[in-house]
Amino acid sequence: MKFKLWAIGVAIAIGIIAFFVLKATVFNTDASPQPLGNEPDRTNAIYNIKLKKGEQGDFEVSSSVNVTNDSPDSWSDIGFYLVPNAMNSEETPLYEDEDLVIDISSITVDGEEAAYELDNNELLVELNAKLAPKSAANVTVEYSMILPENGMRLSQVEDNYYLAHWYPMLGFYDDGWDIKDYDSKGESYDTDYGDFTVSYELSKDYLVASSGEDGSIEAASTGTVTGENIKDFYMAIMDPEEWEVESVQANETELRVFTPRSANMLEETSELAVDAFVYFEDNIGDNPFAELDIISNDGYMEYPNIIEVAADEESQESVLVHEIAHQWFYFIVTNDPYNEAWLDEGLTEFSSSLFLSERYDDDEYGFWSATMAAEYYPPETYVNLPLDEFEEETYYSTIYGKVPVLLKEFFDDNGGNKAALEFLSAYYANFQFKQVDTVEFKEFFEGYFDGDQSEFLDGWLK
């Protein structure tokens, strides 16, 4: 994700448009790019979601999820993130957009009505009997919602509908459900990989883009999309009159590109997207998914197999490259974004800076955005703080600035940009479809490089 707020601050401070616009060492490991090889044996959540859109932009949702208890404990309840419930000023005091309206009509477990507790975005569904390890239960939640006009992420913009974190998302269980309150400063929901079948019934023909495999770009009013090993499922429903579209090939992946008709930026966006995708795949590792959708709606946000980027050509370059890089660091290698945001945002910005450096043969240009972020506001000493311990300004300067700048300085003394890409490739190969934390990153870093790296790492990682 990139942030307009950060960009505005930089623009005021230095009087120019920032790239963030609402956003020889010896190695002991073979670091050549690796094919994808450690997909999970299974997921513990299988979603079957039915979505119906009314004439006025209202939605009815039936979300059925088969949940397997993959912990050693027996469960008395099952925890979900229901973010739409927190998208109002009552539940989230700093929420500034128009309130989202949600109404739950029914929650059942294995076909029987179930009691539940709903607080902010934490939905705890009570079980009539303990769910033993390796056992499964089906939880179905039926609800309606009305999206806020021009809201953040989950929103309606004229006759376009952007469905982010819109369904009950299974949380992580670790000696209990640790579901943090919604925080728009960053990503406050932590979800595991799941398999999805999403069926939709719309009031007319729309363009649909999602985290699943959508196929050819054609307006439709009904359809079903599926996806496996996906962290969270995003869907955009767009008025076909407002968009220019095309599909382009990047290695084995189809990029489906949507830009506003008024922007005249389809060709440039597609060309840059192909270049960035191929660069990351060739230098970091294979992306196994068949599609990546790119929507120029000023969303500045990453989701599995789909990204929201700038709606104007001037802002597009750094935003588009950053969000594409997130497919490697956030999606295929994942982390807890509430407690470990530096692992995806920091490594993503470092990766995108390496791309821009090579594209223009200019490291100063490539790392300009990261450098400006680090200088925008004094960063925190340690980068691996939970979201609620950051002020908004220090979050941006620390995560988007300090992390890539520190890594750049390290690799400048240890093999340069080529060595940095080799490290990222080895890291990616080791942690595909796994959740990484700071401890694991430090252990991998120490094992990858010869010699004791604690002096470098301990200066910025707690």
Tab-separated table of C-alpha atoms in Angstrom:
chain	number	residue	atom	x	y	z
A	1	MET	CA	0.000	0.000	0.000
A	2	LYS	CA	1.073	3.591	-0.591
A	3	PHE	CA	-0.372	6.670	1.017
A	4	LYS	CA	-1.659	9.964	-0.347
A	5	LEU	CA	-1.347	11.481	3.115
A	6	TRP	CA	2.379	10.788	3.140
A	7	ALA	CA	2.730	12.273	-0.337
A	8	ILE	CA	0.907	15.440	0.653
A	9	GLY	CA	3.250	15.896	3.597
A	10	VAL	CA	6.307	15.464	1.398
A	11	ALA	CA	4.901	17.800	-1.231
A	12	ILE	CA	4.370	20.498	1.364
A	13	ALA	CA	7.833	19.975	2.810
A	14	ILE	CA	9.806	19.938	-0.418
A	15	GLY	CA	7.430	21.577	-2.888
A	16	ILE	CA	7.334	18.780	-5.469
A	17	ILE	CA	5.179	15.757	-6.257
A	18	ALA	CA	6.323	12.747	-4.274
A	19	PHE	CA	6.443	9.297	-5.732
A	20	PHE	CA	4.254	8.029	-2.890
A	21	VAL	CA	0.800	9.250	-3.955
A	22	LEU	CA	-1.881	7.678	-1.630
A	23	LYS	CA	1.523	5.481	-0.881
A	24	ALA	CA	31.885	-8.149	-2.550
A	25	THR	CA	30.299	-10.435	0.145
A	26	VAL	CA	30.598	-14.242	-0.050
A	27	PHE	CA	27.305	-16.102	0.238
A	28	ASN	CA	26.849	-19.598	1.568
A	29	THR	CA	23.516	-20.208	-0.231
A	30	ASP	CA	22.727	-20.752	-3.903
A	31	ALA	CA	20.594	-17.676	-4.534
A	32	SER	CA	19.500	-18.173	-8.118
A	33	PRO	CA	15.749	-17.744	-8.749
A	34	GLN	CA	13.854	-20.863	-7.736
A	35	PRO	CA	10.655	-22.393	-9.102
A	36	LEU	CA	7.668	-22.415	-6.808
A	37	GLY	CA	7.764	-25.622	-4.857
A	38	ASN	CA	6.275	-25.345	-1.362
A	39	GLU	CA	2.606	-24.726	-1.813
A	40	PRO	CA	0.675	-25.763	1.316
A	41	ASP	CA	-0.717	-29.275	1.477
A	42	ARG	CA	-4.101	-27.855	2.395
A	43	THR	CA	-5.810	-24.800	3.786
A	44	ASN	CA	-7.976	-24.720	6.883
A	45	ALA	CA	-10.664	-22.511	5.318
A	46	ILE	CA	-12.745	-23.311	2.239
A	47	TYR	CA	-15.105	-20.472	1.317
A	48	ASN	CA	-18.269	-20.632	-0.760
A	49	ILE	CA	-19.689	-17.121	-1.096
A	50	LYS	CA	-22.803	-15.940	-2.913
A	51	LEU	CA	-23.107	-12.227	-3.688
A	52	LYS	CA	-26.188	-10.417	-5.006
A	53	LYS	CA	-26.170	-6.733	-5.968
A	54	GLY	CA	-29.397	-4.760	-5.906
A	55	GLU	CA	-30.463	-1.878	-8.144
A	56	GLN	CA	-29.360	0.791	-5.652
A	57	GLY	CA	-25.918	-0.601	-4.897
A	58	ASP	CA	-27.031	-2.641	-1.908
A	59	PHE	CA	-25.550	-6.127	-1.496
A	60	GLU	CA	-26.793	-9.381	-0.037
A	61	VAL	CA	-24.119	-11.888	0.952
A	62	SER	CA	-24.204	-15.517	2.009
A	63	SER	CA	-20.763	-16.646	3.123
A	64	SER	CA	-20.299	-20.320	3.926
A	65	VAL	CA	-16.898	-21.457	5.147
A	66	ASN	CA	-15.706	-24.926	6.070
A	67	VAL	CA	-13.209	-24.470	8.891
A	68	THR	CA	-10.742	-27.159	9.972
A	69	ASN	CA	-9.246	-26.925	13.448
A	70	ASP	CA	-5.536	-27.237	12.695
A	71	SER	CA	-4.463	-26.360	16.233
A	72	PRO	CA	-3.756	-28.758	19.144
A	73	ASP	CA	-6.627	-27.231	21.158
A	74	SER	CA	-10.346	-27.910	21.103
A	75	TRP	CA	-12.303	-24.821	20.131
A	76	SER	CA	-15.415	-23.452	21.810
A	77	ASP	CA	-15.795	-20.703	19.217
A	78	ILE	CA	-14.444	-19.647	15.806
A	79	GLY	CA	-13.092	-16.159	15.198
A	80	PHE	CA	-13.501	-14.055	12.068
A	81	TYR	CA	-12.667	-10.567	10.926
A	82	LEU	CA	-15.873	-8.841	9.828
A	83	VAL	CA	-14.314	-5.528	8.815
A	84	PRO	CA	-17.498	-3.929	7.394
A	85	ASN	CA	-18.880	-3.737	10.920
A	86	ALA	CA	-15.994	-1.462	11.954
A	87	MET	CA	-16.289	0.958	9.034
A	88	ASN	CA	-18.229	3.615	10.893
A	89	SER	CA	-17.428	6.397	13.339
A	90	GLU	CA	-19.063	4.626	16.300
A	91	GLU	CA	-16.875	1.504	16.148
A	92	THR	CA	-13.770	3.311	14.829
A	93	PRO	CA	-13.502	6.828	16.326
A	94	LEU	CA	-10.958	8.066	13.763
A	95	TYR	CA	-13.027	6.772	10.830
A	96	GLU	CA	-13.623	9.740	8.505
A	97	ASP	CA	-15.606	8.314	5.577
A	98	GLU	CA	-19.321	7.834	5.186
A	99	ASP	CA	-20.520	4.979	7.394
A	100	LEU	CA	-20.949	1.517	5.904
A	101	VAL	CA	-24.265	-0.085	6.830
A	102	ILE	CA	-24.283	-3.829	7.594
A	103	ASP	CA	-27.102	-6.004	8.910
A	104	ILE	CA	-26.548	-9.658	9.877
A	105	SER	CA	-29.681	-11.735	9.333
A	106	SER	CA	-28.414	-15.212	10.244
A	107	ILE	CA	-25.399	-17.147	11.511
A	108	THR	CA	-25.449	-20.939	11.565
A	109	VAL	CA	-22.973	-23.665	12.455
A	110	ASP	CA	-23.511	-26.940	10.629
A	111	GLY	CA	-27.005	-25.788	9.732
A	112	GLU	CA	-28.100	-24.788	13.246
A	113	GLU	CA	-28.557	-21.223	14.476
A	114	ALA	CA	-25.556	-20.073	16.470
A	115	ALA	CA	-24.962	-17.373	19.058
A	116	TYR	CA	-22.237	-14.873	18.340
A	117	GLU	CA	-20.436	-11.817	19.652
A	118	LEU	CA	-19.556	-8.896	17.394
A	119	ASP	CA	-17.206	-6.162	18.593
A	120	ASN	CA	-15.571	-3.758	16.160
A	121	ASN	CA	-14.398	-6.187	13.434
A	122	GLU	CA	-14.150	-9.250	15.696
A	123	LEU	CA	-16.869	-11.824	15.085
A	124	LEU	CA	-16.796	-14.776	17.514
A	125	VAL	CA	-19.219	-17.544	16.557
A	126	GLU	CA	-20.056	-19.848	19.444
A	127	LEU	CA	-20.050	-23.628	18.921
A	128	ASN	CA	-22.647	-25.895	20.488
A	129	ALA	CA	-19.974	-28.556	21.003
A	130	LYS	CA	-16.193	-28.358	21.194
A	131	LEU	CA	-14.430	-28.643	17.842
A	132	ALA	CA	-11.624	-31.147	18.313
A	133	PRO	CA	-8.264	-30.898	16.527
A	134	LYS	CA	-8.426	-32.041	12.884
A	135	SER	CA	-12.232	-31.742	12.963
A	136	ALA	CA	-14.217	-29.378	10.752
A	137	ALA	CA	-17.311	-27.219	11.052
A	138	ASN	CA	-19.315	-25.186	8.567
A	139	VAL	CA	-20.108	-21.577	9.481
A	140	THR	CA	-22.580	-19.647	7.332
A	141	VAL	CA	-23.105	-15.912	7.763
A	142	GLU	CA	-25.881	-14.128	5.888
A	143	TYR	CA	-25.979	-10.340	5.824
A	144	SER	CA	-26.706	-7.249	3.770
A	145	MET	CA	-24.560	-4.147	3.345
A	146	ILE	CA	-24.625	-0.726	1.742
A	147	LEU	CA	-21.213	0.611	0.756
A	148	PRO	CA	-20.070	4.147	1.571
A	149	GLU	CA	-19.656	6.594	-1.307
A	150	ASN	CA	-15.949	7.172	-2.018
A	151	GLY	CA	-14.976	5.225	1.081
A	152	MET	CA	-11.602	3.713	1.880
A	153	ARG	CA	-11.046	0.347	0.165
A	154	LEU	CA	-14.593	-1.015	0.626
A	155	SER	CA	-16.506	1.589	-1.294
A	156	GLN	CA	-18.837	2.740	-4.049
A	157	VAL	CA	-17.621	5.302	-6.591
A	158	GLU	CA	-20.525	6.253	-8.846
A	159	ASP	CA	-21.515	2.925	-10.489
A	160	ASN	CA	-18.309	1.103	-9.492
A	161	TYR	CA	-18.044	-1.109	-6.416
A	162	TYR	CA	-14.775	-2.110	-4.756
A	163	LEU	CA	-15.157	-5.034	-2.379
A	164	ALA	CA	-12.166	-5.285	-0.065
A	165	HIS	CA	-12.343	-7.242	3.223
A	166	TRP	CA	-16.085	-7.591	2.614
A	167	TYR	CA	-16.827	-11.100	3.915
A	168	PRO	CA	-16.145	-12.877	7.249
A	169	MET	CA	-12.424	-13.736	7.085
A	170	LEU	CA	-11.163	-16.556	9.282
A	171	GLY	CA	-8.598	-15.308	11.778
A	172	PHE	CA	-5.458	-17.000	13.076
A	173	TYR	CA	-5.761	-19.179	16.156
A	174	ASP	CA	-2.752	-19.244	18.503
A	175	ASP	CA	-3.793	-20.113	22.058
A	176	GLY	CA	-6.922	-18.121	21.277
A	177	TRP	CA	-8.239	-15.753	18.640
A	178	ASP	CA	-6.170	-12.576	18.473
A	179	ILE	CA	-8.306	-10.316	16.294
A	180	LYS	CA	-7.247	-6.681	16.562
A	181	ASP	CA	-9.597	-3.753	16.081
A	182	TYR	CA	-9.772	-2.194	12.633
A	183	ASP	CA	-7.053	0.413	12.047
A	184	SER	CA	-6.972	2.290	8.737
A	185	LYS	CA	-3.347	3.352	9.304
A	186	GLY	CA	-2.234	0.020	7.860
A	187	GLU	CA	-3.593	-3.487	7.446
A	188	SER	CA	-5.020	-4.680	10.757
A	189	TYR	CA	-6.400	-8.057	9.669
A	190	ASP	CA	-4.252	-11.199	9.619
A	191	THR	CA	-5.603	-14.044	7.515
A	192	ASP	CA	-4.266	-17.391	6.309
A	193	TYR	CA	-4.527	-18.948	2.862
A	194	GLY	CA	-7.885	-20.322	1.806
A	195	ASP	CA	-9.748	-21.756	-1.190
A	196	PHE	CA	-12.614	-19.715	-2.649
A	197	THR	CA	-15.667	-20.154	-4.814
A	198	VAL	CA	-17.509	-16.864	-5.301
A	199	SER	CA	-20.751	-16.633	-7.276
A	200	TYR	CA	-22.289	-13.288	-8.167
A	201	GLU	CA	-25.632	-12.038	-9.413
A	202	LEU	CA	-25.631	-8.379	-10.475
A	203	SER	CA	-28.360	-5.925	-11.452
A	204	LYS	CA	-26.892	-5.463	-14.949
A	205	ASP	CA	-23.761	-6.304	-16.939
A	206	TYR	CA	-20.560	-5.142	-15.224
A	207	LEU	CA	-16.853	-5.745	-15.648
A	208	VAL	CA	-15.675	-8.023	-12.837
A	209	ALA	CA	-12.113	-8.335	-11.577
A	210	SER	CA	-11.203	-10.470	-8.595
A	211	SER	CA	-8.597	-12.486	-6.745
A	212	GLY	CA	-9.806	-15.585	-8.592
A	213	GLU	CA	-9.387	-16.534	-12.240
A	214	ASP	CA	-11.815	-14.314	-14.149
A	215	GLY	CA	-10.925	-15.245	-17.737
A	216	SER	CA	-11.526	-12.927	-20.678
A	217	ILE	CA	-12.587	-9.329	-19.996
A	218	GLU	CA	-16.298	-9.268	-20.769
A	219	ALA	CA	-19.163	-7.521	-19.005
A	220	ALA	CA	-21.594	-9.935	-17.363
A	221	SER	CA	-24.380	-9.971	-14.798
A	222	THR	CA	-23.759	-13.462	-13.400
A	223	GLY	CA	-20.761	-15.682	-12.924
A	224	THR	CA	-18.617	-17.793	-10.640
A	225	VAL	CA	-14.919	-17.365	-9.945
A	226	THR	CA	-12.623	-19.657	-8.008
A	227	GLY	CA	-9.183	-19.424	-6.488
A	228	GLU	CA	-6.915	-21.603	-4.384
A	229	ASN	CA	-4.284	-20.641	-1.786
A	230	ILE	CA	-5.478	-17.043	-1.533
A	231	LYS	CA	-5.007	-14.907	1.599
A	232	ASP	CA	-8.110	-12.784	1.117
A	233	PHE	CA	-10.552	-12.359	-1.717
A	234	TYR	CA	-11.101	-8.998	-3.394
A	235	MET	CA	-13.670	-8.222	-6.086
A	236	ALA	CA	-14.315	-5.113	-8.190
A	237	ILE	CA	-17.613	-4.586	-10.018
A	238	MET	CA	-17.179	-1.834	-12.596
A	239	ASP	CA	-19.332	0.112	-15.030
A	240	PRO	CA	-18.045	-0.926	-18.497
A	241	GLU	CA	-18.752	2.547	-19.900
A	242	GLU	CA	-16.046	4.064	-17.681
A	243	TRP	CA	-13.063	1.818	-18.439
A	244	GLU	CA	-10.545	1.044	-21.140
A	245	VAL	CA	-9.331	-2.541	-20.848
A	246	GLU	CA	-6.823	-4.930	-22.322
A	247	SER	CA	-5.052	-8.196	-21.514
A	248	VAL	CA	-1.294	-8.486	-21.932
A	249	GLN	CA	1.065	-11.384	-21.311
A	250	ALA	CA	3.907	-11.285	-18.774
A	251	ASN	CA	5.790	-14.569	-18.975
A	252	GLU	CA	3.116	-17.168	-18.150
A	253	THR	CA	0.750	-14.748	-16.368
A	254	GLU	CA	-2.033	-12.743	-17.997
A	255	LEU	CA	-2.232	-9.125	-16.819
A	256	ARG	CA	-5.753	-7.724	-17.145
A	257	VAL	CA	-5.517	-3.925	-17.116
A	258	PHE	CA	-8.361	-1.470	-16.399
A	259	THR	CA	-7.790	2.291	-16.756
A	260	PRO	CA	-10.284	5.189	-16.837
A	261	ARG	CA	-11.389	6.115	-20.344
A	262	SER	CA	-10.689	9.767	-19.580
A	263	ALA	CA	-7.074	9.153	-18.526
A	264	ASN	CA	-5.619	7.921	-21.845
A	265	MET	CA	-3.060	5.779	-20.023
A	266	LEU	CA	-3.875	2.171	-20.926
A	267	GLU	CA	-0.858	1.476	-23.137
A	268	GLU	CA	1.674	3.053	-20.760
A	269	THR	CA	0.200	1.270	-17.733
A	270	SER	CA	0.244	-2.099	-19.489
A	271	GLU	CA	3.830	-1.714	-20.701
A	272	LEU	CA	5.137	-0.736	-17.265
A	273	ALA	CA	3.174	-3.541	-15.604
A	274	VAL	CA	4.673	-6.164	-17.924
A	275	ASP	CA	8.189	-4.834	-17.391
A	276	ALA	CA	7.843	-4.822	-13.600
A	277	PHE	CA	6.177	-8.228	-13.383
A	278	VAL	CA	8.770	-9.883	-15.611
A	279	TYR	CA	11.599	-8.227	-13.656
A	280	PHE	CA	10.346	-9.556	-10.318
A	281	GLU	CA	9.632	-12.992	-11.700
A	282	ASP	CA	13.009	-13.268	-13.434
A	283	ASN	CA	15.017	-11.914	-10.502
A	284	ILE	CA	13.082	-13.011	-7.404
A	285	GLY	CA	11.070	-16.059	-8.407
A	286	ASP	CA	8.149	-17.545	-10.263
A	287	ASN	CA	4.634	-16.309	-9.600
A	288	PRO	CA	2.452	-19.411	-10.057
A	289	PHE	CA	-0.873	-17.649	-10.583
A	290	ALA	CA	-2.491	-17.324	-13.997
A	291	GLU	CA	-3.828	-13.780	-13.670
A	292	LEU	CA	-3.028	-10.406	-12.151
A	293	ASP	CA	-5.683	-7.698	-12.436
A	294	ILE	CA	-4.655	-4.020	-12.371
A	295	ILE	CA	-7.269	-1.339	-11.676
A	296	SER	CA	-6.366	2.348	-12.002
A	297	ASN	CA	-8.869	3.695	-9.469
A	298	ASP	CA	-6.556	5.596	-7.092
A	299	GLY	CA	-6.856	2.799	-4.545
A	300	TYR	CA	-3.103	2.338	-3.938
A	301	MET	CA	-3.582	-1.112	-2.458
A	302	GLU	CA	-2.526	-4.720	-2.940
A	303	TYR	CA	-4.678	-7.830	-2.820
A	304	PRO	CA	-4.018	-11.401	-3.972
A	305	ASN	CA	-3.863	-11.451	-7.780
A	306	ILE	CA	-5.275	-7.921	-8.050
A	307	ILE	CA	-4.012	-4.418	-7.294
A	308	GLU	CA	-5.433	-0.896	-7.178
A	309	VAL	CA	-3.111	1.764	-8.593
A	310	ALA	CA	-3.067	5.406	-9.672
A	311	ALA	CA	-5.677	6.897	-11.991
A	312	ASP	CA	-3.264	9.388	-13.550
A	313	GLU	CA	-0.126	8.735	-15.556
A	314	GLU	CA	2.063	11.127	-13.550
A	315	SER	CA	1.565	9.200	-10.316
A	316	GLN	CA	1.552	5.728	-11.799
A	317	GLU	CA	5.178	4.597	-11.950
A	318	SER	CA	6.202	4.107	-8.335
A	319	VAL	CA	2.700	3.132	-7.227
A	320	LEU	CA	2.218	0.456	-9.887
A	321	VAL	CA	5.654	-1.075	-9.399
A	322	HIS	CA	5.237	-1.157	-5.618
A	323	GLU	CA	1.837	-2.849	-5.735
A	324	ILE	CA	3.024	-5.453	-8.241
A	325	ALA	CA	5.980	-6.292	-5.980
A	326	HIS	CA	3.494	-6.991	-3.192
A	327	GLN	CA	2.441	-10.164	-5.019
A	328	TRP	CA	5.807	-11.586	-3.930
A	329	PHE	CA	5.968	-9.987	-0.468
A	330	TYR	CA	2.570	-9.966	1.246
A	331	PHE	CA	0.814	-12.586	-0.839
A	332	ILE	CA	3.102	-15.509	-1.718
A	333	VAL	CA	5.418	-14.810	1.221
A	334	THR	CA	3.155	-13.527	3.944
A	335	ASN	CA	3.365	-12.014	7.412
A	336	ASP	CA	1.194	-10.576	10.150
A	337	PRO	CA	0.537	-7.033	8.854
A	338	TYR	CA	-0.510	-5.744	12.271
A	339	ASN	CA	2.624	-6.773	14.138
A	340	GLU	CA	5.137	-7.202	11.280
A	341	ALA	CA	4.209	-4.669	8.592
A	342	TRP	CA	7.865	-4.001	7.802
A	343	LEU	CA	8.245	-7.495	6.349
A	344	ASP	CA	5.923	-6.888	3.420
A	345	GLU	CA	5.847	-3.106	3.015
A	346	GLY	CA	9.570	-2.641	3.622
A	347	LEU	CA	10.716	-5.507	1.406
A	348	THR	CA	8.211	-4.496	-1.266
A	349	GLU	CA	9.498	-0.928	-1.366
A	350	PHE	CA	13.083	-2.218	-1.414
A	351	SER	CA	12.227	-4.495	-4.364
A	352	SER	CA	10.436	-1.790	-6.326
A	353	SER	CA	13.353	0.594	-5.725
A	354	LEU	CA	15.729	-2.007	-7.163
A	355	PHE	CA	13.550	-2.246	-10.274
A	356	LEU	CA	13.485	1.515	-10.795
A	357	SER	CA	17.233	1.738	-10.161
A	358	GLU	CA	17.926	-0.772	-12.916
A	359	ARG	CA	15.303	0.646	-15.264
A	360	TYR	CA	16.925	4.081	-15.196
A	361	ASP	CA	20.470	3.003	-14.308
A	362	ASP	CA	20.242	5.413	-11.385
A	363	ASP	CA	20.145	4.301	-7.731
A	364	GLU	CA	19.391	7.812	-6.512
A	365	TYR	CA	16.296	7.933	-8.697
A	366	GLY	CA	15.297	4.357	-7.833
A	367	PHE	CA	15.457	4.942	-4.068
A	368	TRP	CA	14.138	8.504	-4.179
A	369	SER	CA	10.741	7.638	-2.719
A	370	ALA	CA	12.248	5.580	0.119
A	371	THR	CA	14.744	8.328	0.896
A	372	MET	CA	11.997	10.977	0.986
A	373	ALA	CA	9.889	8.769	3.246
A	374	ALA	CA	12.764	8.305	5.695
A	375	GLU	CA	13.403	12.056	5.767
A	376	TYR	CA	9.735	13.057	5.988
A	377	TYR	CA	9.504	12.442	9.750
A	378	PRO	CA	11.960	10.969	12.293
A	379	PRO	CA	11.459	7.174	12.094
A	380	GLU	CA	11.242	4.832	15.058
A	381	THR	CA	14.400	3.085	16.260
A	382	TYR	CA	12.846	-0.341	15.759
A	383	VAL	CA	10.805	-1.141	12.679
A	384	ASN	CA	9.009	-4.273	13.937
A	385	LEU	CA	6.480	-2.525	16.145
A	386	PRO	CA	2.766	-3.350	16.170
A	387	LEU	CA	0.495	-0.970	14.326
A	388	ASP	CA	-0.915	0.650	17.470
A	389	GLU	CA	2.559	1.731	18.631
A	390	PHE	CA	3.167	3.856	15.542
A	391	GLU	CA	2.018	7.397	15.019
A	392	GLU	CA	0.753	7.855	11.477
A	393	GLU	CA	3.798	9.871	10.425
A	394	THR	CA	6.346	7.510	11.971
A	395	TYR	CA	4.622	4.495	10.437
A	396	TYR	CA	5.207	5.870	6.940
A	397	SER	CA	8.743	7.083	7.542
A	398	THR	CA	9.797	3.874	9.313
A	399	ILE	CA	8.151	1.189	7.196
A	400	TYR	CA	8.409	2.785	3.733
A	401	GLY	CA	11.590	4.752	4.327
A	402	LYS	CA	13.909	3.404	6.979
A	403	VAL	CA	13.621	-0.278	6.027
A	404	PRO	CA	14.529	-0.010	2.317
A	405	VAL	CA	17.212	2.612	3.042
A	406	LEU	CA	18.892	0.397	5.660
A	407	LEU	CA	18.826	-2.593	3.328
A	408	LYS	CA	20.218	-0.479	0.509
A	409	GLU	CA	23.104	0.676	2.711
A	410	PHE	CA	23.842	-2.893	3.769
A	411	PHE	CA	23.960	-4.258	0.239
A	412	ASP	CA	25.982	-1.301	-1.006
A	413	ASP	CA	28.725	-2.711	1.251
A	414	ASN	CA	27.933	-6.345	0.485
A	415	GLY	CA	27.672	-7.031	-3.215
A	416	GLY	CA	25.359	-4.279	-4.440
A	417	ASN	CA	21.957	-4.525	-6.081
A	418	LYS	CA	22.708	-7.863	-7.727
A	419	ALA	CA	23.448	-9.389	-4.341
A	420	ALA	CA	20.258	-7.837	-2.952
A	421	LEU	CA	18.161	-9.532	-5.641
A	422	GLU	CA	19.905	-12.847	-4.998
A	423	PHE	CA	19.074	-12.548	-1.288
A	424	LEU	CA	15.423	-11.721	-2.006
A	425	SER	CA	15.237	-14.683	-4.378
A	426	ALA	CA	16.595	-17.089	-1.776
A	427	TYR	CA	14.262	-15.648	0.887
A	428	TYR	CA	11.284	-15.995	-1.453
A	429	ALA	CA	12.180	-19.571	-2.369
A	430	ASN	CA	12.443	-20.515	1.318
A	431	PHE	CA	9.200	-18.950	2.570
A	432	GLN	CA	6.656	-19.341	-0.240
A	433	PHE	CA	3.124	-19.746	1.150
A	434	LYS	CA	4.411	-19.384	4.685
A	435	GLN	CA	3.939	-16.691	7.290
A	436	VAL	CA	7.261	-15.138	8.330
A	437	ASP	CA	8.026	-13.145	11.475
A	438	THR	CA	11.009	-11.069	12.564
A	439	VAL	CA	12.696	-13.968	14.353
A	440	GLU	CA	12.571	-16.140	11.224
A	441	PHE	CA	13.809	-13.291	9.045
A	442	LYS	CA	16.787	-12.710	11.344
A	443	GLU	CA	17.615	-16.434	11.447
A	444	PHE	CA	17.449	-16.637	7.658
A	445	PHE	CA	19.577	-13.509	7.275
A	446	GLU	CA	22.209	-14.834	9.688
A	447	GLY	CA	22.279	-18.187	7.911
A	448	TYR	CA	22.519	-16.658	4.467
A	449	PHE	CA	25.504	-14.414	5.095
A	450	ASP	CA	28.882	-15.463	6.422
A	451	GLY	CA	29.826	-13.909	9.743
A	452	ASP	CA	27.844	-12.507	12.654
A	453	GLN	CA	25.146	-10.087	11.430
A	454	SER	CA	23.684	-9.285	14.849
A	455	GLU	CA	25.214	-5.807	15.073
A	456	PHE	CA	23.411	-4.774	11.883
A	457	LEU	CA	20.116	-6.524	12.628
A	458	ASP	CA	19.806	-5.640	16.313
A	459	GLY	CA	20.074	-1.946	15.578
A	460	TRP	CA	16.620	-1.853	13.963
A	461	LEU	CA	14.870	-5.130	14.850
A	462	LYS	CA	13.746	-5.790	18.415
